[in-house]
Structures are given as structure tokens and as C-alpha cells.
Short mmCIF file of C-alpha atoms in Angstrom, two decimals:
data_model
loop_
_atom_site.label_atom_id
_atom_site.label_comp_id
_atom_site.label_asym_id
_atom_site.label_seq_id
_atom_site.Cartn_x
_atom_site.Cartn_y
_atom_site.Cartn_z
CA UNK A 847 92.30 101.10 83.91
CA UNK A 848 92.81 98.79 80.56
CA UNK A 849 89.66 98.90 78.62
CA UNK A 850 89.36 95.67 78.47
CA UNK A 851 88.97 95.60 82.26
CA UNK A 852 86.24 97.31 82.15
CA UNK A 853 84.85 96.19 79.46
CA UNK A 854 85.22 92.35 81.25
CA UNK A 855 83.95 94.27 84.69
CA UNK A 856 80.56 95.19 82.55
CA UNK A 857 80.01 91.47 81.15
CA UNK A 858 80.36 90.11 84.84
CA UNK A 859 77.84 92.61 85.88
CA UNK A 860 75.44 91.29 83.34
CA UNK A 861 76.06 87.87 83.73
CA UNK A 862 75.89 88.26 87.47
CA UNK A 863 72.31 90.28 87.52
CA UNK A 864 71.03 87.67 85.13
CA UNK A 865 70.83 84.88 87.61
CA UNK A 866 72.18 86.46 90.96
CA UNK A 867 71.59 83.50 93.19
CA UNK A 868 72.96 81.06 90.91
CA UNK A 869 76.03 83.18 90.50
CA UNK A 870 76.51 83.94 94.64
CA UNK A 871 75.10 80.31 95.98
CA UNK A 872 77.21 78.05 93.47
CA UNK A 873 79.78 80.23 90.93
CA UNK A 874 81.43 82.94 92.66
CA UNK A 875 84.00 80.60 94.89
CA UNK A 876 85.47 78.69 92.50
CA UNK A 877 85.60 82.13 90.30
CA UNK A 878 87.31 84.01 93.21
CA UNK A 879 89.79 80.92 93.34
CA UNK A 880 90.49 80.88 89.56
CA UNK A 881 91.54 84.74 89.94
CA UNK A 882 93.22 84.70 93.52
CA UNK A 883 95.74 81.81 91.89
CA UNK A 884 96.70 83.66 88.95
CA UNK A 885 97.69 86.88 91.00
CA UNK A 886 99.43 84.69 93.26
CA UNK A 887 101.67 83.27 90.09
CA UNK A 888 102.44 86.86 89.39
CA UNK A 889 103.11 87.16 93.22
CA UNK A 890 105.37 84.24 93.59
CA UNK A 891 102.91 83.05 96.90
CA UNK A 892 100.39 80.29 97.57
CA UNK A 893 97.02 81.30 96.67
CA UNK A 894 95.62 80.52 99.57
CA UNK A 895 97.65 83.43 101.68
CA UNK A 896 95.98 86.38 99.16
CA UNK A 897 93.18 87.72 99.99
CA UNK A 898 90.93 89.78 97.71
CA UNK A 899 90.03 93.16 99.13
CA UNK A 900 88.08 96.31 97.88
CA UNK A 901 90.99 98.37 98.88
CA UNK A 902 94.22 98.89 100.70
CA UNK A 903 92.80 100.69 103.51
CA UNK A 904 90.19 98.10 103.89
CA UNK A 905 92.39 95.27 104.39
CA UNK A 906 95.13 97.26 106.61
CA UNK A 907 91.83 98.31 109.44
CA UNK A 908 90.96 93.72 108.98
CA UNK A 909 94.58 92.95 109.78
CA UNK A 910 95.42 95.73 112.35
CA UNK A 911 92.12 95.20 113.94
CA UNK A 912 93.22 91.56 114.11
CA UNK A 913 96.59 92.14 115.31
CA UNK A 914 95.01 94.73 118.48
CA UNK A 915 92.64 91.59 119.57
CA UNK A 916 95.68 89.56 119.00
CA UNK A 917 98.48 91.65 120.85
CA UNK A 918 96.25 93.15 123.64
CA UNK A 919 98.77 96.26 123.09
CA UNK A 920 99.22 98.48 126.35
CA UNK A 921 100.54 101.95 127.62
CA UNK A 922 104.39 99.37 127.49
CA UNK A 923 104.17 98.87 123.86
CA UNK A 924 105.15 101.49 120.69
CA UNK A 925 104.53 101.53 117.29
CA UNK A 926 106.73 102.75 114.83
CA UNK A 927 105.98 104.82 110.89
CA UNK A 928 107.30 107.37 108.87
CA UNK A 929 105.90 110.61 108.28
CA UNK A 930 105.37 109.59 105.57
CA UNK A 931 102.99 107.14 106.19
CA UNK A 932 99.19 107.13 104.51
CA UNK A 933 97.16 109.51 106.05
CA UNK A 934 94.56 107.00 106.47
CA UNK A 935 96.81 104.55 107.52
CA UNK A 936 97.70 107.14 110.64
CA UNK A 937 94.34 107.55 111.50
CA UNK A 938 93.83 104.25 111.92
CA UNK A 939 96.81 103.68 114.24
CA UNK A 940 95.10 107.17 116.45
CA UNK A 941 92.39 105.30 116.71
CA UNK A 942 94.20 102.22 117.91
CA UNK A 943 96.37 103.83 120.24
CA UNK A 944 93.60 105.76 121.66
CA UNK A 945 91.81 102.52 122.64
CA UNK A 946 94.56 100.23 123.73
CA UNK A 947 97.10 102.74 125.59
CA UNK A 948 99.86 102.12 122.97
CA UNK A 949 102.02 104.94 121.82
CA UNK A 950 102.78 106.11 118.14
CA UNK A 951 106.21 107.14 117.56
CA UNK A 952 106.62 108.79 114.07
CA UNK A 953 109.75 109.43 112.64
CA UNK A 954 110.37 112.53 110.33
CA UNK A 955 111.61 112.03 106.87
CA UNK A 956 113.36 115.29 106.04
CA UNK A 957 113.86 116.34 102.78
CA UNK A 958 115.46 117.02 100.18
CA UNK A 959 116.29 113.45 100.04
CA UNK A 960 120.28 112.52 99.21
CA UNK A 961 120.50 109.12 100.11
CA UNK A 962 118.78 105.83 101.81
CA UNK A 963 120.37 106.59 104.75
CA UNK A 964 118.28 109.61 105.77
CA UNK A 965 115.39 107.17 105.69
CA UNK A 966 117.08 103.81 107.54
CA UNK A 967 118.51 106.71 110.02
CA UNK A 968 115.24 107.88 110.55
CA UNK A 969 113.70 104.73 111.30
CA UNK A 970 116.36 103.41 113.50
CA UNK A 971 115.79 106.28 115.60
CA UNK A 972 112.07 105.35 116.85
CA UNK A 973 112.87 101.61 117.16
CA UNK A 974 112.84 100.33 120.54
CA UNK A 975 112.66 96.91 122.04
CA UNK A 976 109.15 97.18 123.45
CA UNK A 977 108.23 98.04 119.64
CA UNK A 978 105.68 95.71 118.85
CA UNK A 979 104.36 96.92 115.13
CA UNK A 980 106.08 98.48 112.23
CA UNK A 981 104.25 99.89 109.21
CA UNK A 982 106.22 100.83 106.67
CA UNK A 983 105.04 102.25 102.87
CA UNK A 984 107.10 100.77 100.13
CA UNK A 985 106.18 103.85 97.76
CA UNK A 986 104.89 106.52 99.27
CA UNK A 987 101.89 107.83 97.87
CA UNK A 988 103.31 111.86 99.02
CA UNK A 989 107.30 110.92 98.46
CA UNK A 990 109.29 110.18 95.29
CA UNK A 991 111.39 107.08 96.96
CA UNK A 992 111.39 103.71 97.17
CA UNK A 993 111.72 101.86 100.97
CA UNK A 994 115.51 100.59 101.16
CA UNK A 995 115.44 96.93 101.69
CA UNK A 996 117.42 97.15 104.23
CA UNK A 997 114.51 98.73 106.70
CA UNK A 998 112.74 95.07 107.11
CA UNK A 999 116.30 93.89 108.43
CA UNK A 1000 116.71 96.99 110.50
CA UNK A 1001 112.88 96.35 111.99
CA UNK A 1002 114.19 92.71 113.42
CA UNK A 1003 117.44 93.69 114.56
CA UNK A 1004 116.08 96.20 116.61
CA UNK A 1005 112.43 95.29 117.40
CA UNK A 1006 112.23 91.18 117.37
CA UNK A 1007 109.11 91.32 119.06
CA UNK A 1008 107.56 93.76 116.08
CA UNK A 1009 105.15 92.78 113.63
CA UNK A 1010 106.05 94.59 110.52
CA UNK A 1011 103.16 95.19 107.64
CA UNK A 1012 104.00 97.02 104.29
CA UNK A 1013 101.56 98.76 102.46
CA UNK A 1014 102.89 98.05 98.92
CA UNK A 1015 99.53 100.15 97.45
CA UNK A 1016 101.88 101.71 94.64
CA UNK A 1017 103.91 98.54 94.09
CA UNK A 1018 102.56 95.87 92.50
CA UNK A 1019 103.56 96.32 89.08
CA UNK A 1020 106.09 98.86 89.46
CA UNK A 1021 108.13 96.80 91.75
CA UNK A 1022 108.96 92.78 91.06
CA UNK A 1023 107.28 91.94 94.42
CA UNK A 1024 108.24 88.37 95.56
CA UNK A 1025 106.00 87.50 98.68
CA UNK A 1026 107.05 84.31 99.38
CA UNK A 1027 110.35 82.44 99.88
CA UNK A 1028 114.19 83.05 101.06
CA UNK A 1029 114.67 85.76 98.14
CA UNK A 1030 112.15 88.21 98.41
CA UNK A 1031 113.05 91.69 99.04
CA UNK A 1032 110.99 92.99 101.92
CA UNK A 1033 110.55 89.51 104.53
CA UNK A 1034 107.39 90.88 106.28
CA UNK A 1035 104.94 89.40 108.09
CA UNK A 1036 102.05 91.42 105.51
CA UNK A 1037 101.52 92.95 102.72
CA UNK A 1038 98.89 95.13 101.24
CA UNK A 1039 98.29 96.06 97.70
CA UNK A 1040 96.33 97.62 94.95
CA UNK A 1041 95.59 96.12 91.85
CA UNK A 1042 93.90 99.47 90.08
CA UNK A 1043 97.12 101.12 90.18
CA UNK A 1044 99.76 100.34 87.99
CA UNK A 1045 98.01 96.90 87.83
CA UNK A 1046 95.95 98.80 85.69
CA UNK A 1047 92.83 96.50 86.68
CA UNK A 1048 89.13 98.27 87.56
CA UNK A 1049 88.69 100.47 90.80
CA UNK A 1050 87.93 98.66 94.09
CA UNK A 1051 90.73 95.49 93.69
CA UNK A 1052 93.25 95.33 96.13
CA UNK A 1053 95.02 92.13 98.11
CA UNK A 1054 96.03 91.05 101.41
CA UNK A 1055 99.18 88.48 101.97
CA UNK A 1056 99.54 87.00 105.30
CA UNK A 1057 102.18 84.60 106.57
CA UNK A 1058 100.84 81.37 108.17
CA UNK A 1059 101.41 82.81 111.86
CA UNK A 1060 98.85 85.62 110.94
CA UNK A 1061 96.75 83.46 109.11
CA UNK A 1062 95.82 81.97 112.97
CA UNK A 1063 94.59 85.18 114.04
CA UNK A 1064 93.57 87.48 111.24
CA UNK A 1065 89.91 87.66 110.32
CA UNK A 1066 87.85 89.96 108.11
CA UNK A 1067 86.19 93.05 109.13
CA UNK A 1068 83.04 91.78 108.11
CA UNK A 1069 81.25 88.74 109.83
CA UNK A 1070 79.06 86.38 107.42
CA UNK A 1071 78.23 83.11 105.75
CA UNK A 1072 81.90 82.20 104.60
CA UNK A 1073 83.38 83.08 108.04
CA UNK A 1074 84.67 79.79 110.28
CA UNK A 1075 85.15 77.54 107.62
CA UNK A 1076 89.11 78.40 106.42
CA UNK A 1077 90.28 82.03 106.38
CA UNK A 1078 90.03 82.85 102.37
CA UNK A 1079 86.25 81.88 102.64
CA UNK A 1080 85.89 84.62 105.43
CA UNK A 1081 87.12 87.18 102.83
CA UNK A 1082 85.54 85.63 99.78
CA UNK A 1083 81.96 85.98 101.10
CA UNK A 1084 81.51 89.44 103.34
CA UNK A 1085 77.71 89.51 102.66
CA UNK A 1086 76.42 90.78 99.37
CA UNK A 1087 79.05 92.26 97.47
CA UNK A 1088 80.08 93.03 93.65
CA UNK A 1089 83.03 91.27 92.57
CA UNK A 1090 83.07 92.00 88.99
CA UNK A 1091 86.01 94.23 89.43
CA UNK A 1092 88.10 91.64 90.72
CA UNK A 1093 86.84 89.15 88.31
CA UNK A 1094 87.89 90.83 85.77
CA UNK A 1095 91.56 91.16 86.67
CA UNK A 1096 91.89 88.00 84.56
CA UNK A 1097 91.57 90.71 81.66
CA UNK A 1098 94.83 92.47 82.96
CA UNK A 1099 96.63 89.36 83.88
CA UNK A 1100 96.30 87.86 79.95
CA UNK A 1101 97.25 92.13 79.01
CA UNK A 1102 100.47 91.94 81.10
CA UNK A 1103 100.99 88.37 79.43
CA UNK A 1104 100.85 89.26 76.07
CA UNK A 1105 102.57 92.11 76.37
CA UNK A 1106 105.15 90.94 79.06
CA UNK A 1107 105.47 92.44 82.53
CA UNK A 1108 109.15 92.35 82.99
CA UNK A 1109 110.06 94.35 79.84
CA UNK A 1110 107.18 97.42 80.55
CA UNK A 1111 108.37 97.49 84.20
CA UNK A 1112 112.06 98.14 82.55
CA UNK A 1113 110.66 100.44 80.12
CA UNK A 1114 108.50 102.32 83.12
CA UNK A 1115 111.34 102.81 85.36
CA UNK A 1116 113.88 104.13 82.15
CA UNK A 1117 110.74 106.41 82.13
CA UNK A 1118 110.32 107.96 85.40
CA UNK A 1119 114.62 108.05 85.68
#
């Protein structure tokens, strides 16, 4: 985390305690919105399809949640991961499964790993029609690889009917992700992210991207005062909770600026090779 993150995240707290209804009845929309549209800048999306989050896992249980109310999934219906999928992530699709009748069909990643075959091969193999979600990790958080591409393209050619959602915890940052438009890289229907990662921004920021079909059927896990009026007000206001973290991304936002994101990504990645 940049020091100046958290040194931004301690201000807010301050500022926030001093007058708390103030800050919660009139200030901390139009702050959320002056954040959410300068991620989605660096995000290449409209602002109003990012959705500020505590965490990855918390806003893959809101949309999957969604999506089972949604889909009504049966005993006739699959869904499809890697093993190398979260462990969390898993558990939450156990869970699922165990209460709708849907199966879980993993597919083993063996390594050593010598090309992006092994992985596309891998997936193809537990793709059926009657595949009706995909989740698929862009970096695995327990494997040294990045998701081929060519898996999203895979996912529709084999499973039309699937929704796909990529949990892109490790990648913002360390990947140029494009969520919006005809060139983007991975053409989901989701995406989830952290911002304390690479991001380098406080603990507890993470974001949600939808598509506008989801955006008619997702809703957040929690139910209060911002819920029914348009779906970023549902996820701005889930009772009383601290946003100072996520306020204070603007801190790492004006870092990445000055420094400029493009050339540390290159430098990161001569790094790691």
C-alpha cells in the first residue's frame, strides 16, 4: 500500500468522524462518484457499470447470488472452473450447487506448465452445451500463468448459453485491462477486481464491472437506503460503512499518474521475466 494511501485513508477517517451525518446524509455520493469515474478512465468503462466493493470475494457471492435468482439453475445445468480456481470462489459455487441441483465440473490444470494449450485443452474438456456459467481466474492467486485470451472465445463457442465472470483479483495493474468496447482482451459478461493489490491502494477496495444485461438483474448482498433507486446507489450505500479506503484511491490514481502506469507495468513484467 503507497503511503500516501494511507496516509489519505487516515484524513478521511478524521474528516468523516468529525461530522458523520453530514458526511453519510449529503457528501459521500458525489465522493463515491468522483472516485468510481476516475477508476473507470483507467478501466476504459462507463462509470456507472463499476461498482465499489470491500473485496473480490464480496462482490463474486452479490453477482453469483444474483445470477442463481436469475438462472433458477437445476440438476440440467453445469458449471465450469479450473482447479485452479480461488478456494473461496469454490466454496461458493458448493454452496450454490448444493442448493439449486446444478453440477460443478472442474477441470485439472496439470503441471509443469509448457504451453497455453494445456490450459484451453483443459477447459474445452468440461464445456458442454447445457453449461450455463464459467468462472475463470485471469491470474491465479496459486499458479504462475496468465488466462490465454483465447478461453473467453472458447467459453462461447462451446457454451452460448454460459455466463462467463473473471475474477481479475491479481490484474488490475499488472495487466492493461480494457473492460469495455470491441478491443478488450477477455469479452466477459463480469469482472472482479482488487484495487490493494498491485493497485497498491489501502486494504478493503475492490470493483465489480457488469455489462448492461447484468446490470437488470444483479443487486447487492446487502439491502438498504440506496437500494431501488439505480443499481450503483444499491452498492454505494450498504448501511453504515467506512469508505475511507476507497476514497483514498484518488491518492494512487494521481501516484500512477505522475509516475506513469504504462512504463512501471513494462518495467514489472521485464521484472518477473
Amino acid at each position: 500500500t503507497l503511503k500516501s494511501c494511507l496516509d489519505s485513508k487516515r484524513q478521511w477517517e478524521e474528516y468523516i468522524e468529525r461530522q458523520p451525518v453530514r458526511f453519510f446524509d449529503r457528501e459521500a455520493f458525489p465522493w463515491l462518484v468522483h472516485t468510481t469515474r476516475g477508476l473507470s478512465q483507467l478501466l476504459k468503462t462507463p462509470a456507472e457499470q463499476l461498482l465499489p466493493l470491500p473485496s473480490v470475494t464480496v462482490g463474486s457471492n452479490a453477482l453469483l447470488r444474483s445470477w442463481q435468482r436469475r438462472r433458477r439453475p437445476d440438476g440440467q445445468q453445469r458449471a465450469a472452473i479450473l482447479s485452479v480456481t480461488y478456494g473461496s470462489t469454490k466454496k461458493l459455487l458448493r454452496k450454490l450447487a448444493k442448493e439449486s441441483g446444478f453440477q460443478v465440473d472442474e477441470a485439472a490444470v496439470e503441471f509443469p506448465l509448457e504451453d497455453e494449450e494445456q490450459i484451453l485443452s483443459a477447459l474445452d474438456s468440461i464445456l458442454k452445451p447445457n453449461t450455463t456459467l464459467v468462472v475463470l481466474d485471469l491470474i491465479p492467486s496459486n499458479a504462475p500463468f496468465v488466462l490465454p485470451p483465447e478461453a473467453v472465445a472458447l467459453c462461447r463457442a462451446k457454451a452460448p448459453d454460459a455466463f462467463v465472470l473473471l475474477d481479475a483479483a491479481h490484474g488490475f495493474f499488472g495487466l492493461p485491462l480494457k473492460l469495455t468496447g470491441p478491443r478488450r482482451d477477455y469479452p466477459v459478461d463480469a469482472v472482479v477486481t482488487n484495487c490493494h493489490k498491485w493497485f497498491c491502494g489501502a486494504k478493503g477496495t475492490a470493483l465489480l464491472h457488469v455489462g448492461e444485461e447484468a446490470q437488470e438483474w444483479l443487486e447487492p448482498l446487502v439491502i438498504s437506503h440506496g437500494y431501488g433507486s439505480d443499481l450503483p446507489s444499491g452498492f454505494y450505500w450498504p448501511g453504515l460503512a467506512d469508505w475511507s479506503s476507497f476514497l483514498a484511491l484518488d491518492e494512487a490514481m494521481a501516484f500512477w499518474d505522475l509516475v506513469g502506469i504504462e512504463p512501471a507495468r513494462t518495467y514489472c513484467n521485464y521484472m518477473v521475466r
